[in-house]
Amino acid sequence: MSEPNVDAIKTPVRPRTDVKTLTSLGMLTALAYVVMILSKSLPQVSGFLQMDLKDTVICIGGFLYGPLSAAVISIVVAVVEMFTWSDTGIIGCIMNVLATCAFCCTATFVYKKLHTRKGAVIGLALGTVCLTVVMLLWNYLITPIYMEMDRAVVAAMLPTVFLPFNLVKGGLNMALILLIYKPVVTALRKARLVPESQTAVQGKGGLGAGFLLFSLALLATFVVLALVLMEIL
């Protein structure tokens, strides 16, 4: 009688990658929620528009794990926010998800196709444009219902309020992502939560002095614009 094939009956080992991915996504979701709460302390624009920086965290998650992950995080955070901090109900939740997905999913989709520093900049710029266009449309459709305003009044606010607000909001998140993506990913890598293969970015060396200066200049520009919109400057 021949010996049984031991290799053939070995129980397959469950990969730990999924556990690490879920852990990282959970951490990023919790961090995005905390950033959302902190953003509530910022002055509103025109009395009802909130500058929200949670898209920075969600987009980093999307850069690491793809557009679908960014969409899932945005939905989870928006739903939890609706039941905890928000007073805008289901309409605010939907608008929240639309805005975040328009920015983050567009940026991460481009970045996954063009996995370079240039791809990140292009993706984030397109994400800002997509965010602005999508929210102009949805603010025109939803704001008159939610705010009980005449649609003509809302239409007049599109180029003067909603357009600059969403451009600045997208640009501010874009600049923050370009600055902190590498340190965040490095920390996750050291914690063994992100495999090396998921964080490799084609480029020359580290962050780069030129790229750092570009990111800082971009951040300074949009911070000033945000302060102007919030009527602090």
PDB file of C-alpha atoms in Angstrom:
ATOM      1  CA  MET A   1       0.000   0.000   0.000  1.00  0.00           C
ATOM      2  CA  SER A   2       1.416   3.390  -0.943  1.00  0.00           C
ATOM      3  CA  GLU A   3       1.913   6.190   1.574  1.00  0.00           C
ATOM      4  CA  PRO A   4      -0.794   8.873   1.579  1.00  0.00           C
ATOM      5  CA  ASN A   5       0.115  12.143  -0.065  1.00  0.00           C
ATOM      6  CA  VAL A   6       0.562  14.424   2.942  1.00  0.00           C
ATOM      7  CA  ASP A   7       0.849  17.555   0.804  1.00  0.00           C
ATOM      8  CA  ALA A   8      -2.479  16.811  -0.855  1.00  0.00           C
ATOM      9  CA  ILE A   9      -4.421  16.834   2.407  1.00  0.00           C
ATOM     10  CA  LYS A  10      -2.812  19.839   4.073  1.00  0.00           C
ATOM     11  CA  THR A  11      -5.297  22.419   5.276  1.00  0.00           C
ATOM     12  CA  PRO A  12      -4.741  25.671   3.367  1.00  0.00           C
ATOM     13  CA  VAL A  13      -3.409  28.520   5.460  1.00  0.00           C
ATOM     14  CA  ARG A  14      -5.740  31.500   5.576  1.00  0.00           C
ATOM     15  CA  PRO A  15      -3.899  34.561   4.272  1.00  0.00           C
ATOM     16  CA  ARG A  16      -3.357  37.358   6.769  1.00  0.00           C
ATOM     17  CA  THR A  17      -3.525  40.030   4.081  1.00  0.00           C
ATOM     18  CA  ASP A  18      -7.298  40.442   4.426  1.00  0.00           C
ATOM     19  CA  VAL A  19      -7.018  40.897   8.191  1.00  0.00           C
ATOM     20  CA  LYS A  20      -4.316  43.534   7.741  1.00  0.00           C
ATOM     21  CA  THR A  21      -6.355  45.291   5.070  1.00  0.00           C
ATOM     22  CA  LEU A  22      -9.473  45.366   7.233  1.00  0.00           C
ATOM     23  CA  THR A  23      -7.429  46.635  10.175  1.00  0.00           C
ATOM     24  CA  SER A  24      -5.937  49.441   8.081  1.00  0.00           C
ATOM     25  CA  LEU A  25      -9.327  50.381   6.616  1.00  0.00           C
ATOM     26  CA  GLY A  26     -10.842  50.381  10.099  1.00  0.00           C
ATOM     27  CA  MET A  27      -8.103  52.668  11.384  1.00  0.00           C
ATOM     28  CA  LEU A  28      -8.505  55.018   8.424  1.00  0.00           C
ATOM     29  CA  THR A  29     -12.288  55.083   8.874  1.00  0.00           C
ATOM     30  CA  ALA A  30     -11.930  55.966  12.558  1.00  0.00           C
ATOM     31  CA  LEU A  31      -9.338  58.633  11.738  1.00  0.00           C
ATOM     32  CA  ALA A  32     -11.577  60.121   9.024  1.00  0.00           C
ATOM     33  CA  TYR A  33     -14.414  60.334  11.555  1.00  0.00           C
ATOM     34  CA  VAL A  34     -12.178  62.131  14.064  1.00  0.00           C
ATOM     35  CA  VAL A  35     -10.976  64.574  11.392  1.00  0.00           C
ATOM     36  CA  MET A  36     -14.606  65.203  10.442  1.00  0.00           C
ATOM     37  CA  ILE A  37     -15.410  66.108  14.052  1.00  0.00           C
ATOM     38  CA  LEU A  38     -12.403  68.435  14.262  1.00  0.00           C
ATOM     39  CA  SER A  39     -13.449  70.072  10.979  1.00  0.00           C
ATOM     40  CA  LYS A  40     -16.744  71.036  12.612  1.00  0.00           C
ATOM     41  CA  SER A  41     -14.826  73.604  14.654  1.00  0.00           C
ATOM     42  CA  LEU A  42     -13.902  75.535  11.496  1.00  0.00           C
ATOM     43  CA  PRO A  43     -16.069  78.561  10.621  1.00  0.00           C
ATOM     44  CA  GLN A  44     -18.743  77.867   8.039  1.00  0.00           C
ATOM     45  CA  VAL A  45     -18.866  79.481   4.620  1.00  0.00           C
ATOM     46  CA  SER A  46     -22.017  81.512   3.893  1.00  0.00           C
ATOM     47  CA  GLY A  47     -23.535  80.181   7.090  1.00  0.00           C
ATOM     48  CA  PHE A  48     -24.095  76.576   6.001  1.00  0.00           C
ATOM     49  CA  LEU A  49     -21.126  75.196   4.054  1.00  0.00           C
ATOM     50  CA  GLN A  50     -18.568  73.306   6.150  1.00  0.00           C
ATOM     51  CA  MET A  51     -14.939  72.985   5.127  1.00  0.00           C
ATOM     52  CA  ASP A  52     -14.340  69.236   5.719  1.00  0.00           C
ATOM     53  CA  LEU A  53     -10.861  67.689   5.723  1.00  0.00           C
ATOM     54  CA  LYS A  54     -11.859  64.046   6.181  1.00  0.00           C
ATOM     55  CA  ASP A  55     -11.457  63.537   2.415  1.00  0.00           C
ATOM     56  CA  THR A  56      -7.699  63.697   3.004  1.00  0.00           C
ATOM     57  CA  VAL A  57      -7.796  60.526   5.106  1.00  0.00           C
ATOM     58  CA  ILE A  58     -10.330  58.758   2.877  1.00  0.00           C
ATOM     59  CA  CYS A  59      -8.321  59.494  -0.252  1.00  0.00           C
ATOM     60  CA  ILE A  60      -5.160  58.090   1.339  1.00  0.00           C
ATOM     61  CA  GLY A  61      -7.133  54.904   1.985  1.00  0.00           C
ATOM     62  CA  GLY A  62      -8.185  54.918  -1.647  1.00  0.00           C
ATOM     63  CA  PHE A  63      -4.603  55.410  -2.817  1.00  0.00           C
ATOM     64  CA  LEU A  64      -3.628  52.346  -0.802  1.00  0.00           C
ATOM     65  CA  TYR A  65      -6.556  50.041  -1.486  1.00  0.00           C
ATOM     66  CA  GLY A  66      -8.447  51.405  -4.478  1.00  0.00           C
ATOM     67  CA  PRO A  67     -11.544  53.482  -5.327  1.00  0.00           C
ATOM     68  CA  LEU A  68     -13.995  50.938  -3.891  1.00  0.00           C
ATOM     69  CA  SER A  69     -12.333  51.168  -0.479  1.00  0.00           C
ATOM     70  CA  ALA A  70     -12.549  54.968  -0.613  1.00  0.00           C
ATOM     71  CA  ALA A  71     -16.262  54.718  -1.427  1.00  0.00           C
ATOM     72  CA  VAL A  72     -16.890  52.283   1.436  1.00  0.00           C
ATOM     73  CA  ILE A  73     -15.058  54.475   3.959  1.00  0.00           C
ATOM     74  CA  SER A  74     -16.935  57.579   2.779  1.00  0.00           C
ATOM     75  CA  ILE A  75     -20.316  55.838   3.153  1.00  0.00           C
ATOM     76  CA  VAL A  76     -19.509  54.457   6.617  1.00  0.00           C
ATOM     77  CA  VAL A  77     -18.254  57.812   7.916  1.00  0.00           C
ATOM     78  CA  ALA A  78     -21.214  59.715   6.424  1.00  0.00           C
ATOM     79  CA  VAL A  79     -23.768  57.319   7.934  1.00  0.00           C
ATOM     80  CA  VAL A  80     -22.122  57.405  11.379  1.00  0.00           C
ATOM     81  CA  GLU A  81     -21.916  61.198  11.156  1.00  0.00           C
ATOM     82  CA  MET A  82     -25.639  61.359  10.309  1.00  0.00           C
ATOM     83  CA  PHE A  83     -26.525  59.529  13.531  1.00  0.00           C
ATOM     84  CA  THR A  84     -24.041  61.325  15.774  1.00  0.00           C
ATOM     85  CA  TRP A  85     -22.978  64.852  14.769  1.00  0.00           C
ATOM     86  CA  SER A  86     -25.014  65.936  11.768  1.00  0.00           C
ATOM     87  CA  ASP A  87     -28.305  67.820  11.900  1.00  0.00           C
ATOM     88  CA  THR A  88     -28.922  67.616   8.145  1.00  0.00           C
ATOM     89  CA  GLY A  89     -30.417  64.122   8.129  1.00  0.00           C
ATOM     90  CA  ILE A  90     -30.459  61.810   5.138  1.00  0.00           C
ATOM     91  CA  ILE A  91     -30.079  64.666   2.639  1.00  0.00           C
ATOM     92  CA  GLY A  92     -26.852  65.801   4.277  1.00  0.00           C
ATOM     93  CA  CYS A  93     -25.620  62.203   4.345  1.00  0.00           C
ATOM     94  CA  ILE A  94     -26.274  61.741   0.634  1.00  0.00           C
ATOM     95  CA  MET A  95     -24.608  65.041  -0.260  1.00  0.00           C
ATOM     96  CA  ASN A  96     -21.668  64.070   1.941  1.00  0.00           C
ATOM     97  CA  VAL A  97     -21.197  60.750   0.155  1.00  0.00           C
ATOM     98  CA  LEU A  98     -21.564  62.334  -3.290  1.00  0.00           C
ATOM     99  CA  ALA A  99     -18.948  64.991  -2.538  1.00  0.00           C
ATOM    100  CA  THR A 100     -16.417  62.609  -1.011  1.00  0.00           C
ATOM    101  CA  CYS A 101     -16.813  59.927  -3.667  1.00  0.00           C
ATOM    102  CA  ALA A 102     -16.579  62.474  -6.483  1.00  0.00           C
ATOM    103  CA  PHE A 103     -13.235  63.656  -5.139  1.00  0.00           C
ATOM    104  CA  CYS A 104     -11.695  60.487  -3.707  1.00  0.00           C
ATOM    105  CA  CYS A 105     -12.875  57.869  -6.201  1.00  0.00           C
ATOM    106  CA  THR A 106     -11.826  59.992  -9.180  1.00  0.00           C
ATOM    107  CA  ALA A 107      -8.400  60.700  -7.687  1.00  0.00           C
ATOM    108  CA  THR A 108      -7.753  57.093  -6.663  1.00  0.00           C
ATOM    109  CA  PHE A 109      -8.961  55.669  -9.981  1.00  0.00           C
ATOM    110  CA  VAL A 110      -6.475  57.833 -11.889  1.00  0.00           C
ATOM    111  CA  TYR A 111      -3.712  57.052  -9.390  1.00  0.00           C
ATOM    112  CA  LYS A 112      -4.233  53.304  -9.749  1.00  0.00           C
ATOM    113  CA  LYS A 113      -3.942  53.653 -13.533  1.00  0.00           C
ATOM    114  CA  LEU A 114      -0.934  55.987 -13.338  1.00  0.00           C
ATOM    115  CA  HIS A 115       0.881  54.904 -10.169  1.00  0.00           C
ATOM    116  CA  THR A 116       3.388  57.740 -10.039  1.00  0.00           C
ATOM    117  CA  ARG A 117       3.798  61.078  -8.286  1.00  0.00           C
ATOM    118  CA  LYS A 118       2.567  62.751 -11.459  1.00  0.00           C
ATOM    119  CA  GLY A 119      -0.428  60.417 -11.476  1.00  0.00           C
ATOM    120  CA  ALA A 120      -1.275  61.431  -7.912  1.00  0.00           C
ATOM    121  CA  VAL A 121      -1.210  65.132  -8.816  1.00  0.00           C
ATOM    122  CA  ILE A 122      -3.304  64.595 -11.955  1.00  0.00           C
ATOM    123  CA  GLY A 123      -5.762  62.375 -10.122  1.00  0.00           C
ATOM    124  CA  LEU A 124      -6.222  64.832  -7.267  1.00  0.00           C
ATOM    125  CA  ALA A 125      -6.622  67.760  -9.667  1.00  0.00           C
ATOM    126  CA  LEU A 126      -9.264  65.842 -11.635  1.00  0.00           C
ATOM    127  CA  GLY A 127     -10.889  64.847  -8.349  1.00  0.00           C
ATOM    128  CA  THR A 128     -11.180  68.513  -7.403  1.00  0.00           C
ATOM    129  CA  VAL A 129     -12.751  69.326 -10.775  1.00  0.00           C
ATOM    130  CA  CYS A 130     -15.150  66.378 -10.493  1.00  0.00           C
ATOM    131  CA  LEU A 131     -16.097  67.375  -6.938  1.00  0.00           C
ATOM    132  CA  THR A 132     -16.853  70.915  -8.070  1.00  0.00           C
ATOM    133  CA  VAL A 133     -18.954  69.900 -11.085  1.00  0.00           C
ATOM    134  CA  VAL A 134     -20.909  67.223  -9.214  1.00  0.00           C
ATOM    135  CA  MET A 135     -21.674  69.480  -6.269  1.00  0.00           C
ATOM    136  CA  LEU A 136     -22.725  72.386  -8.495  1.00  0.00           C
ATOM    137  CA  LEU A 137     -25.316  70.075 -10.039  1.00  0.00           C
ATOM    138  CA  TRP A 138     -26.531  68.573  -6.774  1.00  0.00           C
ATOM    139  CA  ASN A 139     -26.587  71.859  -4.909  1.00  0.00           C
ATOM    140  CA  TYR A 140     -28.755  73.275  -7.685  1.00  0.00           C
ATOM    141  CA  LEU A 141     -31.117  70.305  -7.374  1.00  0.00           C
ATOM    142  CA  ILE A 142     -31.159  69.698  -3.608  1.00  0.00           C
ATOM    143  CA  THR A 143     -30.365  73.000  -1.849  1.00  0.00           C
ATOM    144  CA  PRO A 144     -33.683  74.688  -2.770  1.00  0.00           C
ATOM    145  CA  ILE A 145     -35.521  71.745  -1.151  1.00  0.00           C
ATOM    146  CA  TYR A 146     -33.275  71.434   1.888  1.00  0.00           C
ATOM    147  CA  MET A 147     -32.861  75.165   2.584  1.00  0.00           C
ATOM    148  CA  GLU A 148     -36.372  76.080   1.411  1.00  0.00           C
ATOM    149  CA  MET A 149     -34.943  78.664  -0.957  1.00  0.00           C
ATOM    150  CA  ASP A 150     -36.084  79.777  -4.366  1.00  0.00           C
ATOM    151  CA  ARG A 151     -34.186  77.912  -7.087  1.00  0.00           C
ATOM    152  CA  ALA A 152     -33.280  81.188  -8.789  1.00  0.00           C
ATOM    153  CA  VAL A 153     -31.530  82.330  -5.608  1.00  0.00           C
ATOM    154  CA  VAL A 154     -29.567  79.071  -5.461  1.00  0.00           C
ATOM    155  CA  ALA A 155     -28.684  79.373  -9.153  1.00  0.00           C
ATOM    156  CA  ALA A 156     -27.218  82.811  -8.463  1.00  0.00           C
ATOM    157  CA  MET A 157     -25.112  81.314  -5.667  1.00  0.00           C
ATOM    158  CA  LEU A 158     -23.565  78.631  -7.887  1.00  0.00           C
ATOM    159  CA  PRO A 159     -20.733  80.770  -9.370  1.00  0.00           C
ATOM    160  CA  THR A 160     -20.267  83.004  -6.323  1.00  0.00           C
ATOM    161  CA  VAL A 161     -20.548  80.552  -3.402  1.00  0.00           C
ATOM    162  CA  PHE A 162     -20.642  76.876  -4.383  1.00  0.00           C
ATOM    163  CA  LEU A 163     -18.013  77.058  -7.137  1.00  0.00           C
ATOM    164  CA  PRO A 164     -15.236  78.715  -5.072  1.00  0.00           C
ATOM    165  CA  PHE A 165     -16.146  76.700  -1.959  1.00  0.00           C
ATOM    166  CA  ASN A 166     -15.772  73.315  -3.649  1.00  0.00           C
ATOM    167  CA  LEU A 167     -12.642  74.329  -5.553  1.00  0.00           C
ATOM    168  CA  VAL A 168     -10.991  75.474  -2.329  1.00  0.00           C
ATOM    169  CA  LYS A 169     -12.202  72.437  -0.404  1.00  0.00           C
ATOM    170  CA  GLY A 170     -10.822  70.084  -3.062  1.00  0.00           C
ATOM    171  CA  GLY A 171      -7.576  72.026  -3.393  1.00  0.00           C
ATOM    172  CA  LEU A 172      -7.027  72.061   0.363  1.00  0.00           C
ATOM    173  CA  ASN A 173      -7.488  68.289   0.613  1.00  0.00           C
ATOM    174  CA  MET A 174      -5.277  67.818  -2.434  1.00  0.00           C
ATOM    175  CA  ALA A 175      -2.401  69.779  -0.880  1.00  0.00           C
ATOM    176  CA  LEU A 176      -2.704  67.942   2.434  1.00  0.00           C
ATOM    177  CA  ILE A 177      -2.663  64.543   0.715  1.00  0.00           C
ATOM    178  CA  LEU A 178       0.452  65.406  -1.274  1.00  0.00           C
ATOM    179  CA  LEU A 179       2.196  66.437   1.950  1.00  0.00           C
ATOM    180  CA  ILE A 180       1.218  63.656   4.345  1.00  0.00           C
ATOM    181  CA  TYR A 181       0.672  60.610   2.107  1.00  0.00           C
ATOM    182  CA  LYS A 182       4.280  59.420   2.293  1.00  0.00           C
ATOM    183  CA  PRO A 183       4.642  59.797   6.111  1.00  0.00           C
ATOM    184  CA  VAL A 184       1.302  58.058   6.715  1.00  0.00           C
ATOM    185  CA  VAL A 185       2.147  55.161   4.411  1.00  0.00           C
ATOM    186  CA  THR A 186       5.595  54.853   5.970  1.00  0.00           C
ATOM    187  CA  ALA A 187       4.006  54.604   9.425  1.00  0.00           C
ATOM    188  CA  LEU A 188       1.560  51.947   8.234  1.00  0.00           C
ATOM    189  CA  ARG A 189       4.398  50.035   6.604  1.00  0.00           C
ATOM    190  CA  LYS A 190       6.446  50.085   9.810  1.00  0.00           C
ATOM    191  CA  ALA A 191       3.399  48.776  11.665  1.00  0.00           C
ATOM    192  CA  ARG A 192       3.235  45.969   9.072  1.00  0.00           C
ATOM    193  CA  LEU A 193      -0.304  46.976   8.113  1.00  0.00           C
ATOM    194  CA  VAL A 194       0.553  47.795   4.504  1.00  0.00           C
ATOM    195  CA  PRO A 195       2.613  45.411   2.336  1.00  0.00           C
ATOM    196  CA  GLU A 196       5.554  46.890   0.457  1.00  0.00           C
ATOM    197  CA  SER A 197       3.981  46.055  -2.898  1.00  0.00           C
ATOM    198  CA  GLN A 198       0.958  48.227  -2.137  1.00  0.00           C
ATOM    199  CA  THR A 199       2.965  51.331  -1.368  1.00  0.00           C
ATOM    200  CA  ALA A 200       5.657  51.321  -4.021  1.00  0.00           C
ATOM    201  CA  VAL A 201       5.473  54.493  -6.054  1.00  0.00           C
ATOM    202  CA  GLN A 202       7.547  55.147  -9.089  1.00  0.00           C
ATOM    203  CA  GLY A 203       9.686  58.182  -8.578  1.00  0.00           C
ATOM    204  CA  LYS A 204      13.182  59.428  -7.954  1.00  0.00           C
ATOM    205  CA  GLY A 205      14.154  59.033  -4.323  1.00  0.00           C
ATOM    206  CA  GLY A 206      12.176  60.456  -1.447  1.00  0.00           C
ATOM    207  CA  LEU A 207       9.638  63.228  -1.348  1.00  0.00           C
ATOM    208  CA  GLY A 208      11.909  65.635  -3.228  1.00  0.00           C
ATOM    209  CA  ALA A 209      12.623  69.260  -2.337  1.00  0.00           C
ATOM    210  CA  GLY A 210      10.864  70.575  -5.439  1.00  0.00           C
ATOM    211  CA  PHE A 211       7.758  68.491  -4.849  1.00  0.00           C
ATOM    212  CA  LEU A 212       7.734  69.460  -1.164  1.00  0.00           C
ATOM    213  CA  LEU A 213       7.914  73.156  -2.027  1.00  0.00           C
ATOM    214  CA  PHE A 214       5.158  72.720  -4.603  1.00  0.00           C
ATOM    215  CA  SER A 215       2.931  70.989  -2.025  1.00  0.00           C
ATOM    216  CA  LEU A 216       3.617  73.629   0.623  1.00  0.00           C
ATOM    217  CA  ALA A 217       2.898  76.450  -1.817  1.00  0.00           C
ATOM    218  CA  LEU A 218      -0.318  74.735  -2.865  1.00  0.00           C
ATOM    219  CA  LEU A 219      -1.355  74.273   0.759  1.00  0.00           C
ATOM    220  CA  ALA A 220      -0.555  77.896   1.641  1.00  0.00           C
ATOM    221  CA  THR A 221      -2.569  79.128  -1.344  1.00  0.00           C
ATOM    222  CA  PHE A 222      -5.678  77.157  -0.478  1.00  0.00           C
ATOM    223  CA  VAL A 223      -5.408  77.905   3.236  1.00  0.00           C
ATOM    224  CA  VAL A 224      -5.461  81.613   2.423  1.00  0.00           C
ATOM    225  CA  LEU A 225      -8.398  81.139   0.042  1.00  0.00           C
ATOM    226  CA  ALA A 226     -10.255  79.128   2.694  1.00  0.00           C
ATOM    227  CA  LEU A 227      -9.684  81.883   5.255  1.00  0.00           C
ATOM    228  CA  VAL A 228     -11.041  84.411   2.777  1.00  0.00           C
ATOM    229  CA  LEU A 229     -14.150  82.300   2.168  1.00  0.00           C
ATOM    230  CA  MET A 230     -14.657  81.939   5.920  1.00  0.00           C
ATOM    231  CA  GLU A 231     -14.313  85.744   6.173  1.00  0.00           C
ATOM    232  CA  ILE A 232     -11.347  85.487   8.546  1.00  0.00           C
ATOM    233  CA  LEU A 233      -9.098  87.415   6.135  1.00  0.00           C
TER     234      LEU A 233
END
